[in-house]
Amino acid sequence: MTNTETRLPIYHKAIDWDAFFSEYPVPDVFERTIYRWPRDRLRAFQNKRFMRLMEIGWKNPFYRRHWSTAGIEPGDIRSIDDIAKLPAYTSDDVKKDQQEHPPFGDFHGEGKKLLNKMPMKVQTSGGTTGKPRATLYGVTDWEMNGLTQARVMYVQGVRPGDVVQIPATCSLANLGWCVYKACHDYLGVLPLTTGSGVVTSSRRQLETAFDWGTNVWCSFPEYLTQLAKVCREELGRDIRELDTKSIHSFLGPDTDNSLRRQLEELWGCPVYDEYGTNEMGGVAFECAHKQGLHVMEDCIYLEIEDVETGRPVPDGDSGNMVVTILHRELPPVIRYNVRDLTRIVSNEPCQCEGRFRRMDKFLGRSDDMVKLRGVNVYPMACLRAIKSDARTTGEWICVVERFERGGVIRDEMTVRIEVQRSVTNVDGLKEYLEKRLQEDLGVKAMVELVEEGSLAEVANLGREGKAKRLLDRRFQKQA
Ligand SMILES: [Zn+2]
């Protein structure tokens, strides 16, 4: 039997590579072409992909059910201009589907049965609460997971010959894989897949970086800060001696750029922000000008919707991100309400010559919102107050509890805030933060000062997945 007679689903035979690359150009070609296309050309391109996606969607039981329930029929959607007629779905819909059709839900069509025909990969959501949610990747989906990340890093200046250290474990979480694939398959850079600090200690990470010439890092802010500290304390060296070219990170809701400034000062190099999720891979990224995050618009169609009404909001207003992934087939992702908040900051061409629209940083989770005495409170809105006093570590979690006194129910929020270990004098800090938080949130919250590091577990800090900022204890049964 020769290789061509194999009955196995061989990955490299599962893709027609020439056709694939002509549709999804590699990073340098992409940067000179699609990235700079005029808006009308891009729109026509999005429309073509979207209409193909609709055909795939109608064949998928999850979407067929979801759309039919909303009274949509095939033929109602004639172009991408009609997209908002389709109902959005959330991760709750996917979770329910996976419970009813285990293990992956009919969201994934035939799911595991497709393994006879094509190779597949499964990744999961961060899963800070409950069971993690599984997402399958078909062949082109998996390939795009690496390719889109490679485009991001290329636009941010990564070039062949660079050595990229990736302190993220190649596990069921996506980041390590996605960056490894980007570096190895598409950029001509050497990926150092050292894994997280649990796999390779911070000291060893740094020794490796010095010995093997790491000049680019891809990691989360908390860990990058930790590395700088370990470098000073355990190696007796300044992290700047690494002469790092760039850092590719996920800055989250760093709206006043204080976190970025702190990291850039520590490391002595530019720090670029990126936004992505497990289901979507890279969605939006900063170019060297750092004036908002370019949405990867040939792959992603982004709508911003009002949190309460679900209607589109004007550019500049914040709302839920509703995402359609124009290339994703297994599973198709069509109007996924991520419940992450952001806003469009610019539709204008950028100094980098890219024409993709720009969005703000990730501004928090809309399902983190709590109503306290009639006021909508977003835990992420605590950020500025907490960062405004250098005695805090900048980490916090909001705890909401329900009290009943004499038949009157009252919800109270306590903001637990970490104080730096080196701080000995916390005089006036609690009072100051309570006053400042009341101004920013529009409602009174109590402050509880806690030790540095004590929120790491509960707030999911320094690990993959987003930090958790709300603990709602109102509806938990008392043990
Ligand atoms: Zn730009």
Coordinates of C-alpha atoms and ligand atoms in Angstrom, one line a residue:
M1 CA 0.0 0.0 0.0
T2 CA 1.4 3.4 -0.9
N3 CA 0.9 6.7 1.0
T4 CA -1.8 7.8 -1.4
E5 CA -3.9 4.8 -0.6
T6 CA -4.3 5.6 3.1
R7 CA -7.7 5.5 4.6
L8 CA -6.6 7.6 7.6
P9 CA -7.6 11.2 7.9
I10 CA -4.2 12.7 7.3
Y11 CA -4.0 16.4 8.4
H12 CA -1.8 17.6 5.6
K13 CA -4.0 16.0 2.9
A14 CA -7.2 17.4 4.4
I15 CA -6.4 20.9 3.1
D16 CA -5.9 22.0 -0.5
W17 CA -3.1 24.3 0.6
D18 CA -2.9 26.5 -2.5
A19 CA -6.6 27.2 -2.4
F20 CA -6.4 27.8 1.3
F21 CA -3.6 30.4 1.1
S22 CA -5.2 32.2 -1.8
E23 CA -8.3 32.7 0.3
Y24 CA -6.5 33.3 3.6
P25 CA -3.2 34.9 2.8
V26 CA -0.1 34.3 5.0
P27 CA 0.9 37.2 7.3
D28 CA 3.1 39.4 5.1
V29 CA 0.8 39.0 2.0
F30 CA -2.2 39.7 4.2
E31 CA -0.5 42.8 5.6
R32 CA 0.0 44.3 2.1
T33 CA -3.4 43.3 0.7
I34 CA -6.6 42.5 2.6
Y35 CA -5.5 44.6 5.7
R36 CA -5.3 47.7 3.5
W37 CA -8.3 47.1 1.2
P38 CA -10.9 49.9 0.8
R39 CA -14.0 49.4 3.0
D40 CA -16.3 48.6 0.1
R41 CA -14.1 45.9 -1.2
L42 CA -13.8 44.4 2.3
R43 CA -17.6 44.5 2.7
A44 CA -18.1 42.6 -0.6
F45 CA -15.6 40.0 0.6
Q46 CA -17.4 39.7 4.0
N47 CA -20.7 39.3 2.2
K48 CA -19.4 36.5 0.1
R49 CA -18.1 34.6 3.1
F50 CA -21.2 35.3 5.1
M51 CA -23.5 33.9 2.5
R52 CA -21.4 30.7 2.4
L53 CA -21.6 30.5 6.1
M54 CA -25.4 30.8 6.1
E55 CA -25.5 27.7 4.0
I56 CA -23.4 25.8 6.5
G57 CA -25.5 27.3 9.3
W58 CA -28.8 26.0 7.9
K59 CA -27.3 22.5 7.8
N60 CA -26.4 22.7 11.5
P61 CA -29.1 21.4 13.9
F62 CA -28.3 23.9 16.6
Y63 CA -28.7 27.0 14.3
R64 CA -31.6 25.5 12.4
R65 CA -33.5 25.1 15.7
H66 CA -32.4 28.5 17.0
W67 CA -33.3 30.4 13.9
S68 CA -36.6 28.6 13.2
T69 CA -37.7 29.3 16.8
A70 CA -37.2 33.0 16.0
G71 CA -39.3 32.7 12.9
I72 CA -36.4 32.9 10.4
E73 CA -36.7 30.9 7.2
P74 CA -34.0 30.2 4.6
G75 CA -34.1 33.0 2.1
D76 CA -34.9 35.7 4.7
I77 CA -31.2 36.5 4.9
R78 CA -30.2 37.8 1.5
S79 CA -27.0 39.5 2.3
I80 CA -24.8 40.5 5.3
D81 CA -27.0 43.7 5.6
D82 CA -29.7 41.3 7.0
I83 CA -27.4 39.8 9.6
A84 CA -29.1 41.5 12.6
K85 CA -32.4 39.7 11.8
L86 CA -30.8 36.5 13.0
P87 CA -31.1 35.9 16.8
A88 CA -27.8 36.0 18.7
Y89 CA -26.9 33.1 21.1
T90 CA -24.8 33.0 24.2
S91 CA -22.5 30.5 25.9
D92 CA -25.6 29.5 28.0
D93 CA -27.3 28.2 24.8
V94 CA -24.1 26.2 24.0
K95 CA -24.0 24.8 27.5
K96 CA -27.6 23.7 27.4
D97 CA -27.1 22.1 24.0
Q98 CA -24.1 20.2 25.3
Q99 CA -26.1 18.9 28.2
E100 CA -28.9 17.8 25.9
H101 CA -26.6 16.3 23.3
P102 CA -23.4 15.2 25.1
P103 CA -20.6 15.6 25.0
F104 CA -20.2 18.3 22.4
G105 CA -23.7 19.3 21.5
D106 CA -25.3 19.3 18.0
F107 CA -23.8 22.8 17.8
H108 CA -20.9 20.7 16.5
G109 CA -23.0 18.9 13.9
E110 CA -21.9 15.3 13.7
G111 CA -19.1 16.0 16.2
K112 CA -16.8 13.2 16.9
K113 CA -18.2 11.0 14.1
L114 CA -16.4 13.3 11.7
L115 CA -13.1 11.9 12.9
N116 CA -13.4 9.2 10.2
K117 CA -13.1 12.0 7.6
M118 CA -11.0 14.6 9.2
P119 CA -8.6 15.3 12.1
M120 CA -10.0 17.4 14.9
K121 CA -8.8 19.2 18.0
V122 CA -10.8 20.1 21.1
Q123 CA -10.1 23.1 23.4
T124 CA -12.1 24.4 26.3
S125 CA -13.2 27.7 27.8
G126 CA -11.3 28.9 30.9
G127 CA -13.9 27.3 33.1
T128 CA -13.5 29.4 36.3
T129 CA -16.9 28.3 37.3
G130 CA -18.6 24.9 36.6
K131 CA -17.5 22.6 33.9
P132 CA -15.4 24.0 31.0
R133 CA -17.2 24.3 27.7
A134 CA -15.7 22.3 24.8
T135 CA -15.1 23.7 21.4
L136 CA -14.0 21.5 18.5
Y137 CA -11.8 22.6 15.7
G138 CA -12.0 21.2 12.3
V139 CA -9.0 21.3 9.9
T140 CA -9.3 24.8 8.5
D141 CA -10.6 26.1 11.8
W142 CA -7.4 24.8 13.5
E143 CA -5.2 26.2 10.8
M144 CA -6.9 29.6 11.0
N145 CA -6.3 29.5 14.8
G146 CA -2.6 29.7 14.2
L147 CA -2.7 31.8 11.0
T148 CA -4.7 34.7 12.5
Q149 CA -2.4 34.8 15.5
A150 CA 0.6 34.9 13.2
R151 CA -0.9 37.8 11.3
V152 CA -1.3 39.7 14.6
M153 CA 2.3 39.1 15.6
Y154 CA 3.5 40.0 12.2
V155 CA 1.7 43.3 12.2
Q156 CA 3.2 43.9 15.6
G157 CA 6.7 43.4 14.2
V158 CA 7.6 39.8 14.9
R159 CA 10.0 38.6 12.1
P160 CA 11.9 35.4 11.1
G161 CA 14.9 34.9 13.4
D162 CA 13.1 36.1 16.5
V163 CA 12.8 33.8 19.5
V164 CA 9.4 33.8 21.1
Q165 CA 8.9 32.5 24.6
I166 CA 5.4 31.2 25.4
P167 CA 4.9 30.7 29.1
A168 CA 1.4 29.1 28.6
T169 CA 0.9 25.3 28.8
C170 CA -0.3 23.5 25.8
S171 CA -3.3 22.1 27.5
L172 CA -7.1 22.2 26.8
A173 CA -6.7 26.0 26.9
N174 CA -6.0 27.5 23.6
L175 CA -3.3 30.2 24.0
G176 CA -0.2 28.0 24.1
W177 CA -1.2 26.1 21.0
C178 CA -2.3 29.1 19.1
V179 CA 0.9 31.0 19.6
Y180 CA 3.1 27.9 19.0
K181 CA 1.4 27.3 15.7
A182 CA 1.6 30.9 14.7
C183 CA 5.4 31.0 15.4
H184 CA 6.3 27.6 14.0
D185 CA 4.1 27.4 11.0
Y186 CA 3.8 31.0 9.8
L187 CA 6.5 33.3 11.1
G188 CA 9.9 31.6 10.9
V189 CA 10.5 32.3 14.6
L190 CA 11.6 29.8 17.2
P191 CA 8.8 29.1 19.7
L192 CA 10.0 28.3 23.2
T193 CA 7.0 26.4 24.6
T194 CA 8.1 26.5 28.2
G195 CA 4.6 26.1 29.6
S196 CA 3.2 28.1 32.5
G197 CA 5.1 28.7 35.8
V198 CA 3.8 25.4 37.1
V199 CA 5.5 23.5 34.3
T200 CA 8.7 25.6 34.2
S201 CA 9.5 27.7 37.3
S202 CA 9.9 31.4 36.8
R203 CA 13.6 31.2 37.5
R204 CA 14.1 28.5 34.9
Q205 CA 12.0 30.5 32.4
L206 CA 14.4 33.4 32.8
E207 CA 17.5 31.3 32.6
T208 CA 16.2 29.8 29.4
A209 CA 15.4 33.2 28.0
F210 CA 18.9 34.5 28.8
D211 CA 20.6 31.3 27.5
W212 CA 18.6 30.9 24.3
G213 CA 18.2 34.5 23.4
T214 CA 14.4 35.1 23.8
N215 CA 13.6 38.5 22.4
V216 CA 9.8 38.3 22.2
W217 CA 7.3 37.2 24.9
C218 CA 3.6 36.2 24.7
S219 CA 2.0 36.2 28.2
F220 CA -0.4 37.7 30.6
P221 CA 0.4 40.9 32.5
E222 CA 0.4 39.4 35.9
Y223 CA 3.0 36.8 34.9
L224 CA 5.2 39.3 33.1
T225 CA 5.3 41.4 36.3
Q226 CA 6.1 38.3 38.3
L227 CA 9.0 37.5 35.9
A228 CA 10.5 40.9 36.3
K229 CA 10.4 40.5 40.1
V230 CA 11.9 37.0 40.1
C231 CA 14.7 38.2 37.7
R232 CA 15.6 40.9 40.2
E233 CA 15.3 38.9 43.4
E234 CA 16.6 35.4 42.3
L235 CA 18.9 36.2 39.4
G236 CA 20.1 39.6 40.6
R237 CA 19.5 41.0 37.1
D238 CA 17.3 43.6 35.6
I239 CA 14.8 42.1 33.2
R240 CA 15.8 44.9 30.7
E241 CA 19.1 43.1 30.2
L242 CA 17.1 40.6 28.1
D243 CA 16.8 43.4 25.5
T244 CA 13.3 42.3 24.6
K245 CA 11.9 43.6 21.3
S246 CA 8.2 43.3 22.1
I247 CA 5.6 41.8 24.4
H248 CA 2.3 40.4 23.1
S249 CA -0.2 40.4 25.8
F250 CA -3.8 40.7 26.9
L251 CA -4.2 43.9 28.9
G252 CA -7.9 43.6 29.6
P253 CA -9.7 46.8 30.7
D254 CA -6.5 48.9 31.0
T255 CA -8.4 52.0 29.8
D256 CA -6.0 54.6 31.1
N257 CA -2.9 52.6 29.9
S258 CA -1.5 52.4 33.4
L259 CA -0.9 48.7 33.3
R260 CA 0.8 49.0 29.9
R261 CA 3.0 51.9 31.1
Q262 CA 4.1 49.8 34.2
L263 CA 5.0 46.8 32.0
E264 CA 6.8 48.9 29.4
E265 CA 8.8 50.6 32.1
L266 CA 9.7 47.3 33.8
W267 CA 10.7 45.5 30.6
G268 CA 11.9 48.4 28.5
C269 CA 10.0 47.5 25.3
P270 CA 6.6 48.0 23.7
V271 CA 3.7 46.0 25.0
Y272 CA 0.8 45.2 22.6
D273 CA -2.7 44.4 23.5
E274 CA -4.8 41.7 21.9
Y275 CA -8.3 40.4 22.4
G276 CA -9.4 36.8 21.7
T277 CA -11.3 34.0 23.2
N278 CA -11.2 30.2 23.1
E279 CA -13.9 29.8 20.5
M280 CA -12.7 32.6 18.3
G281 CA -8.9 32.7 18.5
G282 CA -7.5 36.2 17.8
V283 CA -10.3 38.7 17.3
A284 CA -8.6 42.1 17.6
F285 CA -5.1 43.5 18.0
E286 CA -3.1 46.6 18.3
C287 CA -0.7 47.7 15.6
A288 CA 2.5 49.6 16.5
H289 CA 0.5 52.9 16.9
K290 CA -1.6 51.5 19.8
Q291 CA -4.6 53.6 18.9
G292 CA -7.3 51.0 19.4
L293 CA -7.5 47.3 18.5
H294 CA -7.9 46.5 14.8
V295 CA -10.7 44.0 14.4
M296 CA -9.6 41.1 12.1
E297 CA -12.4 42.0 9.7
D298 CA -11.9 39.5 6.9
C299 CA -12.4 36.8 9.5
I300 CA -14.6 38.5 12.1
Y301 CA -17.8 40.4 11.6
L302 CA -18.3 42.5 14.8
E303 CA -21.5 44.1 16.0
I304 CA -21.9 46.0 19.2
E305 CA -25.3 45.8 20.9
D306 CA -27.0 47.5 23.7
V307 CA -26.8 45.2 26.8
E308 CA -30.5 45.5 27.7
T309 CA -32.3 46.0 24.4
G310 CA -30.0 44.0 22.1
R311 CA -30.2 46.8 19.5
P312 CA -27.1 48.1 17.7
V313 CA -25.4 51.0 19.5
P314 CA -23.8 54.0 17.7
D315 CA -20.1 53.9 17.2
G316 CA -18.4 55.1 20.4
D317 CA -21.0 53.7 22.7
S318 CA -20.1 50.5 24.6
G319 CA -22.1 47.3 24.5
N320 CA -22.0 43.6 24.1
M321 CA -19.7 42.2 21.3
V322 CA -21.7 40.0 18.9
V323 CA -19.4 38.1 16.8
T324 CA -19.7 36.1 13.5
I325 CA -16.6 34.2 12.5
L326 CA -16.6 34.4 8.7
H327 CA -14.3 31.4 8.2
R328 CA -15.4 29.0 11.0
E329 CA -17.1 25.9 9.8
L330 CA -16.8 23.4 12.7
P331 CA -18.6 24.7 14.6
P332 CA -20.0 27.7 12.7
V333 CA -20.1 30.8 14.9
I334 CA -22.9 33.1 13.8
R335 CA -24.0 36.0 15.9
Y336 CA -22.4 34.8 19.2
N337 CA -23.1 37.3 22.0
V338 CA -19.8 37.0 23.9
R339 CA -21.2 39.3 26.6
D340 CA -17.8 41.0 26.6
L341 CA -18.1 44.8 26.5
T342 CA -16.3 47.1 24.2
R343 CA -17.0 50.0 21.8
I344 CA -15.8 51.0 18.3
V345 CA -13.3 53.8 18.6
S346 CA -12.5 54.4 14.9
N347 CA -13.6 53.6 11.4
E348 CA -10.8 55.8 9.9
P349 CA -7.7 54.5 8.2
C350 CA -4.8 54.0 10.7
Q351 CA -1.3 55.4 10.5
C352 CA -0.2 51.7 9.9
E353 CA -2.2 51.9 6.7
G354 CA -4.5 49.2 7.9
R355 CA -8.2 49.8 7.2
F356 CA -9.7 47.4 9.7
R357 CA -12.0 49.2 12.2
R358 CA -10.6 49.7 15.6
M359 CA -12.3 48.8 18.9
D360 CA -11.5 49.7 22.5
K361 CA -10.0 47.4 25.0
F362 CA -12.0 44.7 26.6
L363 CA -14.1 46.7 29.0
G364 CA -15.5 43.9 31.2
R365 CA -18.2 41.2 31.2
S366 CA -21.8 42.4 30.8
D367 CA -23.0 39.3 32.7
D368 CA -20.9 40.5 35.6
M369 CA -23.4 43.4 36.0
V370 CA -25.3 43.5 39.2
K371 CA -28.2 45.7 40.1
L372 CA -27.8 47.3 43.5
R373 CA -30.6 49.5 44.8
G374 CA -31.7 50.2 41.2
V375 CA -28.2 51.1 39.9
N376 CA -26.5 48.9 37.3
V377 CA -23.0 48.2 38.7
Y378 CA -20.2 46.8 36.6
P379 CA -17.4 45.4 38.8
M380 CA -14.9 46.5 36.2
A381 CA -15.8 50.1 36.9
C382 CA -13.8 49.7 40.2
L383 CA -10.5 49.6 38.2
R384 CA -9.7 53.3 38.2
A385 CA -10.4 53.8 41.9
I386 CA -8.3 50.8 42.8
K387 CA -5.4 51.8 40.6
S388 CA -5.5 55.4 41.9
D389 CA -3.7 54.5 45.1
A390 CA -0.3 52.9 44.7
R391 CA -0.7 51.0 48.0
T392 CA -3.0 48.5 46.3
T393 CA -1.8 45.7 44.0
G394 CA -4.5 46.7 41.5
E395 CA -6.4 43.5 42.1
W396 CA -9.9 43.2 43.5
I397 CA -13.1 41.2 43.6
C398 CA -16.6 42.4 44.3
V399 CA -18.7 40.2 46.6
V400 CA -22.4 40.7 46.6
E401 CA -24.5 39.3 49.5
R402 CA -28.1 39.5 50.5
F403 CA -29.1 40.4 54.0
E404 CA -32.5 40.4 55.7
R405 CA -33.2 42.5 58.7
G406 CA -36.7 42.8 60.1
G407 CA -38.2 41.6 56.8
V408 CA -36.3 44.1 54.7
I409 CA -34.1 42.6 52.1
R410 CA -30.9 44.5 51.2
D411 CA -28.1 43.6 48.8
E412 CA -24.7 44.8 49.9
M413 CA -21.5 44.8 47.9
T414 CA -18.1 44.5 49.5
V415 CA -15.0 45.2 47.3
R416 CA -12.0 43.1 48.5
I417 CA -8.9 44.9 47.5
E418 CA -5.3 43.6 47.7
V419 CA -2.7 45.7 49.5
Q420 CA 1.0 45.5 48.5
R421 CA 3.0 43.3 50.9
S422 CA 5.6 46.1 51.3
V423 CA 3.0 48.6 52.5
T424 CA 3.0 49.1 56.3
N425 CA 0.8 52.2 56.5
V426 CA -2.8 51.8 55.3
D427 CA -4.1 54.8 57.2
G428 CA -7.1 56.3 55.5
L429 CA -6.9 53.8 52.6
K430 CA -10.2 52.1 53.3
E431 CA -12.1 55.4 53.7
Y432 CA -10.5 56.9 50.6
L433 CA -11.3 53.9 48.4
E434 CA -14.9 53.7 49.7
K435 CA -15.4 57.4 48.9
R436 CA -13.8 57.1 45.4
L437 CA -15.8 53.9 44.6
Q438 CA -19.1 55.5 45.6
E439 CA -18.2 58.4 43.2
D440 CA -17.4 56.0 40.3
L441 CA -20.1 53.4 40.8
G442 CA -22.9 55.7 41.9
V443 CA -23.7 53.4 44.8
K444 CA -22.2 52.7 48.2
A445 CA -19.9 49.7 48.5
M446 CA -17.8 48.6 51.5
V447 CA -14.1 48.0 51.2
E448 CA -12.2 45.2 52.8
L449 CA -8.4 45.4 52.5
V450 CA -6.7 42.0 52.0
E451 CA -3.1 40.7 51.7
E452 CA -1.3 40.7 48.4
G453 CA -1.8 37.3 46.7
S454 CA -4.9 36.3 48.7
L455 CA -7.3 36.9 45.7
A456 CA -5.3 34.8 43.2
E457 CA -7.4 31.7 43.5
V458 CA -10.9 33.3 43.8
A459 CA -10.3 35.9 41.1
N460 CA -8.4 33.5 38.7
L461 CA -5.3 35.8 38.5
G462 CA -2.2 35.0 36.6
R463 CA -3.7 32.1 34.8
E464 CA -5.3 31.6 31.5
G465 CA -8.8 32.9 31.1
K466 CA -10.1 36.2 32.3
A467 CA -9.9 37.5 35.8
K468 CA -13.1 37.1 37.7
R469 CA -14.3 40.3 39.4
L470 CA -17.7 39.3 40.8
L471 CA -18.7 36.8 43.3
D472 CA -22.5 36.8 43.6
R473 CA -23.5 35.1 46.8
R474 CA -27.1 36.2 46.9
F475 CA -28.6 33.1 45.5
Q476 CA -26.3 30.5 47.0
K477 CA -27.8 28.1 49.5
Q478 CA -26.3 28.5 53.0
A479 CA -24.3 25.5 54.0
Ligands
ZN1 ZN -3.0 50.5 12.9

